[in-house]
XYZ file of C-alpha atoms in Angstrom:
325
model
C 0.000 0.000 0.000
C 1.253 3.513 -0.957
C 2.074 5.966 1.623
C -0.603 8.879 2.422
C 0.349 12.367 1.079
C 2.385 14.518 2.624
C 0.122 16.900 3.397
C -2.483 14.523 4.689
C 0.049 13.085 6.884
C 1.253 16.701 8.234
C -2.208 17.420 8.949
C -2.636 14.287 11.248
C 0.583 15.278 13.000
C -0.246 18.764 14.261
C -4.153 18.156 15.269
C -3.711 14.499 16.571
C 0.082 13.750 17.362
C 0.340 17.354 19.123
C -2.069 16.249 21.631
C -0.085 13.273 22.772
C 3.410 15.237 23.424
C 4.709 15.568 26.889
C 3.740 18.968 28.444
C 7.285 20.601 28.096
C 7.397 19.609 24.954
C 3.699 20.983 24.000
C 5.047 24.012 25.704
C 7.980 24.589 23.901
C 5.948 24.733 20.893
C 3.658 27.031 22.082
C 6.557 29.175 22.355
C 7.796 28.731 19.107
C 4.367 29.149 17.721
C 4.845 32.794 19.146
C 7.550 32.883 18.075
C 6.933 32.435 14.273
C 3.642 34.822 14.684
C 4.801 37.452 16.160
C 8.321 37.882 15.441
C 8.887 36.519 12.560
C 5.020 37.773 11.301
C 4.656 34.680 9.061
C 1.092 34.006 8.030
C -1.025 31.674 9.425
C -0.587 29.249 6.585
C 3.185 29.291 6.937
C 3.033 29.073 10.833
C 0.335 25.805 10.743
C 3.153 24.392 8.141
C 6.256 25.091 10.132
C 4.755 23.868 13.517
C 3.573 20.361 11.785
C 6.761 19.901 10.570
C 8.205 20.517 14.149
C 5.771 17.778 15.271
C 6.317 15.578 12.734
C 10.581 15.655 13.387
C 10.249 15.557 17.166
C 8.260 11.956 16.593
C 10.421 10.846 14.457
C 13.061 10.983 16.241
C 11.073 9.457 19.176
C 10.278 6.212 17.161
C 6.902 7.421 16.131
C 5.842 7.329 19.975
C 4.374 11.119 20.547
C 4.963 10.588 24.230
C 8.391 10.028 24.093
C 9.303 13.367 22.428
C 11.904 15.825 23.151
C 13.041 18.481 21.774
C 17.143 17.708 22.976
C 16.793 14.699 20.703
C 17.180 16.565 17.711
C 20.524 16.453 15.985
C 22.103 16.622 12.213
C 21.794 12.175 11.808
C 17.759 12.999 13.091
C 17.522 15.611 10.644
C 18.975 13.463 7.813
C 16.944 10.711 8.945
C 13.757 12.297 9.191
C 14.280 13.826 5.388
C 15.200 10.459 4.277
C 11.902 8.918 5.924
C 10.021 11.860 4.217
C 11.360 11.440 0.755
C 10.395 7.756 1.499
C 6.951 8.471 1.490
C 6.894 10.161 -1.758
C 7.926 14.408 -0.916
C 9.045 16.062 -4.063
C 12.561 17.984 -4.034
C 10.419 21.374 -3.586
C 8.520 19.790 -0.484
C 12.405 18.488 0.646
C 13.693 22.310 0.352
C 10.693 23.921 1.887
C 10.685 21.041 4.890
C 14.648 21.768 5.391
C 13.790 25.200 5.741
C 10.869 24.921 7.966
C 13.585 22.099 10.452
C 16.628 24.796 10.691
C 14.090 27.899 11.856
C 12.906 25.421 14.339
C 16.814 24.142 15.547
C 17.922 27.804 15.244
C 14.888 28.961 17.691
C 15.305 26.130 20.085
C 19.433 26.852 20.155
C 18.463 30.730 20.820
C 16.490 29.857 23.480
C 18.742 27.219 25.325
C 16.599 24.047 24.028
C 19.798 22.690 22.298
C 22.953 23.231 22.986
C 24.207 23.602 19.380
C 22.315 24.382 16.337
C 22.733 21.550 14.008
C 20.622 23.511 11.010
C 23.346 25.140 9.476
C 25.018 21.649 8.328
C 21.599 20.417 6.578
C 22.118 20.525 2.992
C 19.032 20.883 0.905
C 18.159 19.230 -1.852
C 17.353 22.038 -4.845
C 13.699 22.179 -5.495
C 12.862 22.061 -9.412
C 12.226 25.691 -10.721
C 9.039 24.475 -12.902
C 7.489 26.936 -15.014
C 4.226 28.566 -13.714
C 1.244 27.949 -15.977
C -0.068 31.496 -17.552
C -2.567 32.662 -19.771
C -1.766 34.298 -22.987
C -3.523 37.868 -23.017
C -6.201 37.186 -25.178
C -7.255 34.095 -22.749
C -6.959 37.018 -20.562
C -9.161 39.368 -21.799
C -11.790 36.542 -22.592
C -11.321 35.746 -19.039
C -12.052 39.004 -17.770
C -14.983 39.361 -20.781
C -16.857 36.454 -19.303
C -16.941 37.446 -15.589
C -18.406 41.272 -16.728
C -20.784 38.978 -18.861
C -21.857 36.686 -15.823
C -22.360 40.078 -13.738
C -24.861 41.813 -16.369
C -27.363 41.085 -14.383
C -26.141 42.715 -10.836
C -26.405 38.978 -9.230
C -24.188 40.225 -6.150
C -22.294 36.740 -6.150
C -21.410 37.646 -9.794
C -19.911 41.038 -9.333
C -17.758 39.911 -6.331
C -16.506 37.389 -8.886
C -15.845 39.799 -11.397
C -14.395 42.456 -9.104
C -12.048 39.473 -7.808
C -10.864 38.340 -10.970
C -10.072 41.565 -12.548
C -8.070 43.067 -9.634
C -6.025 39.876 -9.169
C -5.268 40.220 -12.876
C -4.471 43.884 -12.557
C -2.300 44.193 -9.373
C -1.014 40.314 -9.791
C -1.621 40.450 -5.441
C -1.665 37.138 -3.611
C -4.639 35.882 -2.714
C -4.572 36.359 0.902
C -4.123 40.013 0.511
C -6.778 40.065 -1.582
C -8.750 38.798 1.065
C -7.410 40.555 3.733
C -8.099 43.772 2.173
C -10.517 46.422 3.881
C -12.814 49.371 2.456
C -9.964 51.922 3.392
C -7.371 50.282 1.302
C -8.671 51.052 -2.047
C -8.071 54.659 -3.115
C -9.980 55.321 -6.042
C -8.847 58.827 -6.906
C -5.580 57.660 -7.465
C -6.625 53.803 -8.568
C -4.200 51.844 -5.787
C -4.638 49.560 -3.177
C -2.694 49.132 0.015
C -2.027 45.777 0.843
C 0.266 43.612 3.803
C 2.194 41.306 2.450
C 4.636 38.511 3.756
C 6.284 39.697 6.894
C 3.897 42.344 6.929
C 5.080 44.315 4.566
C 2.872 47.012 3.121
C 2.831 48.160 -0.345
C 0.901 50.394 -2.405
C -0.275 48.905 -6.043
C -2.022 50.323 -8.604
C -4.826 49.138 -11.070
C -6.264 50.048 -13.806
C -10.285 51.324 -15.348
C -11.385 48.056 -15.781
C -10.498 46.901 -12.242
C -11.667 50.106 -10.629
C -15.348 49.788 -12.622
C -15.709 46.217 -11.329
C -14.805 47.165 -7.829
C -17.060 49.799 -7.165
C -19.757 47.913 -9.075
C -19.407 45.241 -6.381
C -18.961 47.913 -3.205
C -21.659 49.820 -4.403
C -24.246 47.619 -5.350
C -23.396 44.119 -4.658
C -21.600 43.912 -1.184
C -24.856 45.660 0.497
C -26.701 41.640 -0.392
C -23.886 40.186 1.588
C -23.451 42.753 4.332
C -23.797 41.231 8.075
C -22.591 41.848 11.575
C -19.280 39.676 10.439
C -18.681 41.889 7.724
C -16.890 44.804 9.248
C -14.765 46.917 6.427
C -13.902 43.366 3.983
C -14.196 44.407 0.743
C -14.679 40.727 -0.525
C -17.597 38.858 1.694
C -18.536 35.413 1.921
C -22.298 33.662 1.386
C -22.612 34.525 5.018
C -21.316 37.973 5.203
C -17.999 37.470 7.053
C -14.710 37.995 5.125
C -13.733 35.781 2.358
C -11.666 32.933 2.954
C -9.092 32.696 0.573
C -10.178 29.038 -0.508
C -13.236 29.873 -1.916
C -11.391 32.517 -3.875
C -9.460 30.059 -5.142
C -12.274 27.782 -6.160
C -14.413 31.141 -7.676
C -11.448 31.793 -9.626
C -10.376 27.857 -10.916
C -14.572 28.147 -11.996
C -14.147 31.176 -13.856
C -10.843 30.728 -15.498
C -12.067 26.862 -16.325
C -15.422 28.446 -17.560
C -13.636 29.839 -21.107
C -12.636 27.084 -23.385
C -8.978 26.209 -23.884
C -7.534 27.881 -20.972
C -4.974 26.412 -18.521
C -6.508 25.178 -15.087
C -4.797 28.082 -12.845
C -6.257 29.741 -9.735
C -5.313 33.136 -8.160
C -1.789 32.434 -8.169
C -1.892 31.594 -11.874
C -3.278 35.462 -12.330
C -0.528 36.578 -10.166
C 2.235 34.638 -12.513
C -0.127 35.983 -15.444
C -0.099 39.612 -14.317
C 3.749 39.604 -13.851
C 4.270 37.786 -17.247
C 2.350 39.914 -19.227
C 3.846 43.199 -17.076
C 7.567 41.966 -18.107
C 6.143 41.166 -22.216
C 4.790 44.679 -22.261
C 8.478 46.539 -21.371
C 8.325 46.674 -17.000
C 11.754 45.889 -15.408
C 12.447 43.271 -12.958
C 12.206 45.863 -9.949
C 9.267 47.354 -10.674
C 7.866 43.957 -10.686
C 9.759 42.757 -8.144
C 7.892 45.808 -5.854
C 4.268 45.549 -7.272
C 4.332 41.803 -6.539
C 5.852 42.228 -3.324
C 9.007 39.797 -3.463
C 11.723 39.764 -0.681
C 14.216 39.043 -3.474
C 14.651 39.439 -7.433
C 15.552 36.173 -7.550
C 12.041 35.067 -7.214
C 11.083 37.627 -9.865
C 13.497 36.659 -12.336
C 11.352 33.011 -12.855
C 9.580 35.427 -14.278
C 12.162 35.616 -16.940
C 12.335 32.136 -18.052
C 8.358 32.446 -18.550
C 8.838 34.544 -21.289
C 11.636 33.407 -23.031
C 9.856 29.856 -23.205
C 6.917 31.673 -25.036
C 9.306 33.782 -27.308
C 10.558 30.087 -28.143
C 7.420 28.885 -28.796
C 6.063 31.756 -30.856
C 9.627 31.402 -32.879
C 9.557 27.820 -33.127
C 5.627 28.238 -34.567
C 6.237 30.921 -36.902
C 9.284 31.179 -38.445
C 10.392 29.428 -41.457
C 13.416 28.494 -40.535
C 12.943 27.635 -36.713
């Protein structure tokens, strides 16, 4: 029999396994939990991910017996060993990277704070994750994209304009979906068309849009939120069926259902627009560091995948045209 996911298994580990740990050790990552949240101002998705992987190393290294965990057990043969076991059950080299990250902000916390002696982090090697290239649509897919949500809305269905209001400002400002979500009344300023928005580490950033965008959002404030309004709603711009904020899954299955919804167009979800938005930004003439800002990236290195996006469609657009090719 195959092994579960990953994923599945991670999520077993943090809401089961957790409750089993001995009470200094449940402790101790309460602390680091803190820790990650507050200091380091990771997101809740990124904190649930680092703690399971904490949980899932500190019973692996007691035998697969929660009760016997600790966190002085941890060393560089546990960490090696706990990798292997992962890539055992089937991780991918990106999963690998992202899980060898997650293990040496956990040693390197527990050696600041006198729970090992030595930080053995330092001497993990990761394996390199594959650098695949993001699917994106072409900008006619685009546009038909963005066609067919204004055509679902004709009718001022409030459900419908949210949609379209989503859609078009995740294609204009290429913003991750959580700070689309997160995103208040007082963070759209329409007189100048930008949005203010808290990114990773909470960072802020200000990031324009364009007409389009700015129609479709005050369509939706103006006339569509008001059917969605409730006690929950406070300043959200983007409500839920039950009037509390939107919860960035459903975004991402409104916008796989709209995308999916125009023939011949790649299966991508917010992210996809985000990886759209910067393609087509780079195609039409912006430099790396303006989009590098505007998507809010720590580093150009993650911009410059960017990069390889394009020349693969140059290629393709050679390789189908020219005579020669």
């Amino acid at each position: 029999m195959s092994p579960p996911p990953p994923a599945r298994t991670r999520r077993v580990d943090l809401v089961g396994l957790r409750r089993e740990l001995p009470g200094d050790v449940s402790s101790a990552l309460d602390d680091y939990q803190r820790h990650l949240a507050m200091e380091r101002s990771l997101s809740p998705h990124t904190v649930r991910a680092y703690l399971a992987d904490a949980v899932s190393l500190l019973v692996h290294l007691a035998g697969g017996t929660a009760g016997d965990a600790t966190v002085e057990a941890v060393d560089l043969a546990g960490l090696r060993s706990w990798l292997a076991a992962q890539h055992g059950a089937g991780a991918s080299r990106t999963t690998l990277a992202r899980r060898t990250a997650a293990a040496r902000t956990f040693t390197a916390w527990a050696a600041r704070t006198g729970l090992l002696a030595t930080d053995p982090g330092p001497r993990l090697v990761a394996p390199r994750p594959h650098r695949t290239l993001p699917a994106v649509l072409r900008a006619d897919q685009a546009k038909a994209v963005m066609s067919a949500a204004e055509v679902s809305a004709e009718h001022g269905d409030p459900v419908a304009l949210r949609d379209q209001a989503m859609v078009e400002l995740l294609y204009a400002t290429g913003v991750r979906v959580a700070e689309l979500c997160g995103l208040d009344l007082g963070d759209i300023d329409y007189s100048q068309r930008v949005i203010r928005v808290l990114g990773k580490g909470r960072r802020e950033r200000t990031v324009p849009f364009g007409v389009p965008a700015e129609r479709a959002v005050r369509r939706w404030v103006e006339h569509g939120r008001s059917a969605l309004v409730s006690d929950r709603s406070r300043d959200a711009v983007f409500l839920g069926a039950r009037g509390g904020r939107l919860d960035p899954r459903t975004a991402r299955r409104v916008v796989h259902d709209v995308v999916g919804a125009v023939p011949e167009t790649a299966d991508i979800g917010p992210h996809g627009l985000r990886h759209t938005a910067a393609t087509h930004l780079l195609e039409g003439g912006a430099d790396l560091r303006t989009v590098q800002e505007l998507l809010g990236h720590a580093t150009l290195a993650t911009t410059q995948l960017y990069t390889h996006v394009t020349v693969e469609r140059l290629k393709a657009i050679h390789d189908r045209t020219h005579p020669r090719s």
